[in-house]
Short mmCIF file of C-alpha atoms and ligand atoms in Angstrom, two decimals:
data_model
loop_
_atom_site.label_atom_id
_atom_site.label_comp_id
_atom_site.label_asym_id
_atom_site.label_seq_id
_atom_site.Cartn_x
_atom_site.Cartn_y
_atom_site.Cartn_z
CA UNK A 1 118.35 328.07 -69.16
CA UNK A 2 117.61 327.56 -72.82
CA UNK A 3 119.62 329.50 -75.33
CA UNK A 4 117.83 332.21 -77.33
CA UNK A 5 116.31 330.90 -80.52
CA UNK A 6 118.29 333.09 -82.90
CA UNK A 7 118.93 332.13 -86.50
CA UNK A 8 121.40 333.55 -88.98
CA UNK A 9 120.30 333.21 -92.59
CA UNK A 10 122.87 333.59 -95.33
CA UNK A 11 121.74 335.25 -98.55
CA UNK A 12 121.58 331.93 -100.37
CA UNK A 13 118.96 330.70 -97.88
CA UNK A 14 121.30 328.38 -96.01
CA UNK A 15 121.80 328.54 -92.25
CA UNK A 16 124.98 327.67 -90.39
CA UNK A 17 126.26 326.28 -93.69
CA UNK A 18 123.42 323.75 -93.87
CA UNK A 19 120.89 323.78 -96.71
CA UNK A 20 117.83 323.12 -94.57
CA UNK A 21 115.39 323.48 -97.48
CA UNK A 22 117.15 320.67 -99.34
CA UNK A 23 117.17 318.50 -96.20
CA UNK A 24 113.47 319.19 -95.67
CA UNK A 25 112.60 318.21 -99.25
CA UNK A 26 114.66 315.01 -98.87
CA UNK A 27 112.94 314.07 -95.60
CA UNK A 28 109.47 314.57 -97.12
CA UNK A 29 110.47 312.47 -100.14
CA UNK A 30 111.60 309.69 -97.77
CA UNK A 31 108.36 309.87 -95.76
CA UNK A 32 106.37 309.60 -99.01
CA UNK A 33 108.53 306.70 -100.21
CA UNK A 34 108.19 304.84 -96.90
CA UNK A 35 104.40 305.27 -96.85
CA UNK A 36 104.25 307.44 -93.71
CA UNK A 37 102.93 310.27 -95.87
CA UNK A 38 100.26 309.88 -98.53
CA UNK A 39 98.34 313.16 -98.56
CA UNK A 40 99.96 315.70 -100.92
CA UNK A 41 98.64 318.60 -98.81
CA UNK A 42 100.40 317.27 -95.70
CA UNK A 43 103.57 316.72 -97.75
CA UNK A 44 103.41 320.32 -98.99
CA UNK A 45 102.90 321.69 -95.45
CA UNK A 46 105.91 319.71 -94.20
CA UNK A 47 107.96 320.99 -97.16
CA UNK A 48 107.15 324.57 -96.09
CA UNK A 49 107.46 324.59 -92.28
CA UNK A 50 111.12 325.08 -91.20
CA UNK A 51 111.56 322.48 -88.44
CA UNK A 52 114.99 323.90 -87.62
CA UNK A 53 113.38 327.10 -86.29
CA UNK A 54 111.65 325.04 -83.59
CA UNK A 55 114.97 323.85 -82.12
CA UNK A 56 117.76 325.55 -80.21
CA UNK A 57 120.74 326.50 -82.38
CA UNK A 58 122.88 323.58 -81.23
CA UNK A 59 120.20 321.02 -82.17
CA UNK A 60 119.39 322.41 -85.62
CA UNK A 61 121.83 320.24 -87.54
CA UNK A 62 119.64 317.26 -86.60
CA UNK A 63 116.34 318.96 -87.59
CA UNK A 64 115.67 316.65 -90.52
CA UNK A 65 116.46 313.32 -88.91
CA UNK A 66 113.29 311.29 -88.57
CA UNK A 67 113.58 311.01 -84.76
CA UNK A 68 112.03 312.67 -81.71
CA UNK A 69 114.39 315.44 -80.56
CA UNK A 70 114.96 316.84 -77.08
CA UNK A 71 113.49 320.32 -76.53
CA UNK A 72 114.40 320.74 -72.86
CA UNK A 73 112.31 320.38 -69.70
CA UNK A 74 112.54 316.60 -70.24
CA UNK A 75 110.26 316.87 -73.28
CA UNK A 76 110.68 315.88 -76.91
CA UNK A 77 109.48 317.09 -80.29
CA UNK A 78 107.75 314.21 -82.11
CA UNK A 79 109.49 312.49 -85.04
CA UNK A 80 108.43 313.90 -88.43
CA UNK A 81 106.79 310.60 -89.46
CA UNK A 82 104.51 310.80 -86.39
CA UNK A 83 103.60 314.41 -87.22
CA UNK A 84 102.71 313.23 -90.76
CA UNK A 85 100.64 310.28 -89.51
CA UNK A 86 98.69 312.43 -87.04
CA UNK A 87 98.08 315.25 -89.55
CA UNK A 88 96.69 312.74 -92.05
CA UNK A 89 94.57 311.02 -89.38
CA UNK A 90 93.01 314.39 -88.47
CA UNK A 91 91.73 314.94 -92.04
CA UNK A 92 92.43 318.67 -91.78
CA UNK A 93 90.89 321.14 -94.24
CA UNK A 94 91.16 324.92 -94.58
CA UNK A 95 88.96 326.75 -92.09
CA UNK A 96 89.14 324.13 -89.32
CA UNK A 97 89.48 325.28 -85.72
CA UNK A 98 91.89 322.97 -83.92
CA UNK A 99 92.97 322.33 -80.32
CA UNK A 100 96.41 320.80 -79.66
CA UNK A 101 97.28 319.53 -76.17
CA UNK A 102 101.08 319.55 -75.73
CA UNK A 103 102.61 322.52 -77.58
CA UNK A 104 106.26 321.60 -76.93
CA UNK A 105 108.29 323.46 -79.56
CA UNK A 106 105.26 324.55 -81.61
CA UNK A 107 106.42 322.60 -84.71
CA UNK A 108 103.47 320.22 -84.95
CA UNK A 109 101.03 323.11 -84.42
CA UNK A 110 102.79 325.03 -87.23
CA UNK A 111 102.25 322.17 -89.70
CA UNK A 112 98.59 321.88 -88.66
CA UNK A 113 98.21 325.67 -88.93
CA UNK A 114 99.37 325.55 -92.58
CA UNK A 115 96.83 322.84 -93.34
CA UNK A 116 93.87 324.68 -91.79
CA UNK A 117 94.75 328.25 -92.86
CA UNK A 118 92.61 330.51 -92.76
CA UNK A 119 91.43 328.46 -89.77
CA UNK A 120 93.37 328.47 -86.53
CA UNK A 121 95.09 326.38 -83.88
CA UNK A 122 94.80 326.87 -80.14
CA UNK A 123 97.58 324.98 -78.41
CA UNK A 124 98.09 324.47 -74.68
CA UNK A 125 101.30 323.49 -72.88
CA UNK A 126 101.82 322.40 -69.26
CA UNK A 127 105.22 324.11 -68.92
CA UNK A 128 104.72 327.89 -69.16
CA UNK A 129 108.31 328.48 -70.32
CA UNK A 130 107.84 326.02 -73.21
CA UNK A 131 104.58 327.75 -74.21
CA UNK A 132 106.41 331.10 -74.39
CA UNK A 133 109.32 329.56 -76.32
CA UNK A 134 106.90 327.92 -78.77
CA UNK A 135 105.04 331.18 -79.39
CA UNK A 136 108.37 332.84 -80.19
CA UNK A 137 109.36 329.96 -82.50
CA UNK A 138 106.03 330.30 -84.32
CA UNK A 139 106.57 334.04 -84.69
CA UNK A 140 110.06 333.52 -86.13
CA UNK A 141 108.67 330.96 -88.56
CA UNK A 142 106.01 333.45 -89.66
CA UNK A 143 103.10 331.31 -88.43
CA UNK A 144 100.38 333.71 -87.28
CA UNK A 145 97.31 331.50 -86.84
CA UNK A 146 98.45 329.66 -83.70
CA UNK A 147 97.73 330.79 -80.13
CA UNK A 148 99.99 329.12 -77.54
CA UNK A 149 98.69 329.06 -73.96
CA UNK A 150 100.08 327.70 -70.71
CA UNK A 151 97.94 325.38 -68.59
CA UNK A 152 96.58 321.89 -68.06
CA UNK A 153 95.44 320.81 -71.52
CA UNK A 154 93.52 317.84 -70.12
CA UNK A 155 90.89 320.40 -69.24
CA UNK A 156 90.92 321.73 -72.80
CA UNK A 157 90.45 325.42 -73.61
CA UNK A 158 86.70 326.05 -73.20
CA UNK A 159 86.99 329.70 -74.32
CA UNK A 160 87.68 328.71 -77.95
CA UNK A 161 85.48 325.55 -78.02
CA UNK A 162 83.98 323.79 -79.88
CA UNK A 163 86.82 322.54 -82.06
CA UNK A 164 86.57 320.72 -85.39
CA UNK A 165 89.67 318.76 -84.48
CA UNK A 166 91.48 317.98 -81.21
CA UNK A 167 94.76 316.10 -80.81
CA UNK A 168 97.12 315.23 -77.98
CA UNK A 169 100.89 314.98 -78.36
CA UNK A 170 101.25 313.34 -74.93
CA UNK A 171 99.76 310.01 -73.86
CA UNK A 172 96.80 309.91 -71.49
CA UNK A 173 95.41 306.98 -69.49
CA UNK A 174 92.07 307.69 -71.19
CA UNK A 175 90.56 310.52 -73.23
CA UNK A 176 89.95 313.41 -70.80
CA UNK A 177 86.21 314.12 -70.50
CA UNK A 178 86.53 317.90 -71.09
CA UNK A 179 88.18 317.24 -74.46
CA UNK A 180 85.29 315.04 -75.57
CA UNK A 181 82.83 317.77 -74.64
CA UNK A 182 84.85 320.46 -76.51
CA UNK A 183 84.75 318.56 -79.84
CA UNK A 184 82.18 319.78 -82.39
CA UNK A 185 79.63 317.36 -83.87
CA UNK A 186 81.28 315.57 -86.81
CA UNK A 187 84.68 316.30 -85.25
CA UNK A 188 87.77 314.09 -84.98
CA UNK A 189 89.99 313.59 -81.92
CA UNK A 190 93.38 311.85 -82.22
CA UNK A 191 95.29 310.81 -79.10
CA UNK A 192 97.94 308.40 -77.82
CA UNK A 193 96.22 306.40 -75.07
CA UNK A 194 97.53 303.98 -72.43
CA UNK A 195 100.91 302.97 -71.07
CA UNK A 196 103.94 302.45 -73.31
CA UNK A 197 103.64 301.35 -75.99
CA UNK A 198 100.53 303.51 -76.23
CA UNK A 199 97.91 303.10 -78.96
CA UNK A 200 97.17 305.97 -81.30
CA UNK A 201 93.37 306.28 -81.26
CA UNK A 202 91.11 308.23 -83.62
CA UNK A 203 87.63 309.07 -82.36
CA UNK A 204 84.87 310.50 -84.49
CA UNK A 205 81.89 312.15 -82.87
CA UNK A 206 79.03 311.36 -85.27
CA UNK A 207 75.31 311.66 -84.52
CA UNK A 208 75.92 311.74 -80.77
CA UNK A 209 78.03 308.58 -80.93
CA UNK A 210 81.77 307.99 -80.58
CA UNK A 211 83.32 305.80 -83.25
CA UNK A 212 86.82 304.63 -82.27
CA UNK A 213 89.65 303.35 -84.47
CA UNK A 214 93.04 302.03 -83.37
CA UNK A 215 95.75 303.45 -85.67
CA UNK A 216 98.60 301.43 -84.12
CA UNK A 217 101.35 301.59 -81.49
CA UNK A 218 103.16 304.82 -80.60
CA UNK A 219 105.42 306.34 -77.91
CA UNK A 220 104.78 309.79 -76.41
CA UNK A 221 105.68 311.57 -73.18
CA UNK A 222 102.90 311.27 -70.58
CA UNK A 223 100.06 313.75 -70.07
CA UNK A 224 100.50 315.59 -66.76
CA UNK A 225 97.90 317.24 -64.59
CA UNK A 226 94.37 316.35 -63.51
CA UNK A 227 93.76 313.77 -66.26
CA UNK A 228 97.33 312.51 -66.41
CA UNK A 229 99.25 309.65 -64.91
CA UNK A 230 99.98 311.27 -61.54
N1 SAH B 1 103.79 318.90 -80.30
C1 SAH B 1 105.11 319.08 -79.75
C2 SAH B 1 105.57 317.85 -79.03
C3 SAH B 1 105.43 318.05 -77.59
S1 SAH B 1 105.85 316.70 -76.53
C4 SAH B 1 106.11 319.57 -80.77
O1 SAH B 1 105.80 319.61 -81.96
O2 SAH B 1 107.23 319.94 -80.37
C5 SAH B 1 104.43 316.73 -75.48
C6 SAH B 1 104.22 317.98 -74.69
O3 SAH B 1 103.05 317.77 -73.91
C7 SAH B 1 105.33 318.32 -73.71
O4 SAH B 1 105.85 319.59 -74.01
C8 SAH B 1 104.64 318.30 -72.35
O5 SAH B 1 105.10 319.31 -71.45
C9 SAH B 1 103.19 318.56 -72.75
N2 SAH B 1 102.18 318.18 -71.77
C10 SAH B 1 102.17 317.14 -70.91
N3 SAH B 1 101.05 317.16 -70.15
C11 SAH B 1 100.34 318.25 -70.53
C12 SAH B 1 99.10 318.82 -70.11
N4 SAH B 1 98.36 318.29 -69.14
N5 SAH B 1 98.68 319.96 -70.73
C13 SAH B 1 99.43 320.52 -71.72
N6 SAH B 1 100.60 320.02 -72.14
C14 SAH B 1 101.06 318.89 -71.57
#
């Protein structure tokens, strides 16, 4: 059982004696310095979204380490630098409608949601309990433009399609066909593809053609379900 995601905020804005806002600002400064972050809008979104609220209480002290963190059910929340790289690769602008496959904690979706506001994010998670936990995390963080669903994200979410942007936070053997067909013309799809180390691919759907770029090596948990590894 996961512990309830309760947070106690002191009047000075600190939590559990830790100044998370200061840690968040420091992490973003490091990501900018190291070149993982270049886009000021992405930097601002990451300065706003409280990553600690997407972790169980006992893990919060590590919220601003630049590492993947365990979120239970054998899954991990991506490292902040990977969230930054993927957000930049997606070229998000206000008003976009986005599909995320692999909700996990909801943190990545929250950063994307800030960048596309007043647009929206539909996110789908294989483990129903994680999807419920993520929706609660998003609520506690005050993020209202994300809808977290449970199901096999390889099939996409046809009800809300087409999407301006689609991204996967789990690695697939190849891009699932339903996701290609749910991307709007001119859209961008970012996904980790292939066995470890996977390659982070960016696909643009322009004039009925797919243009593919390899953005480099990456490590993600595998996509499950119909289009996954098993
Ligand atoms: N974006 C998340 C990171 C999640 S890790 C965050 O910010 O915390 C990848 C997630 O993909 C895991 O939670 C895993 O359960 C989920 N996943 C794996 N296969 C999936 C599938 N077929 N459909 C939806 N989610 C899937």
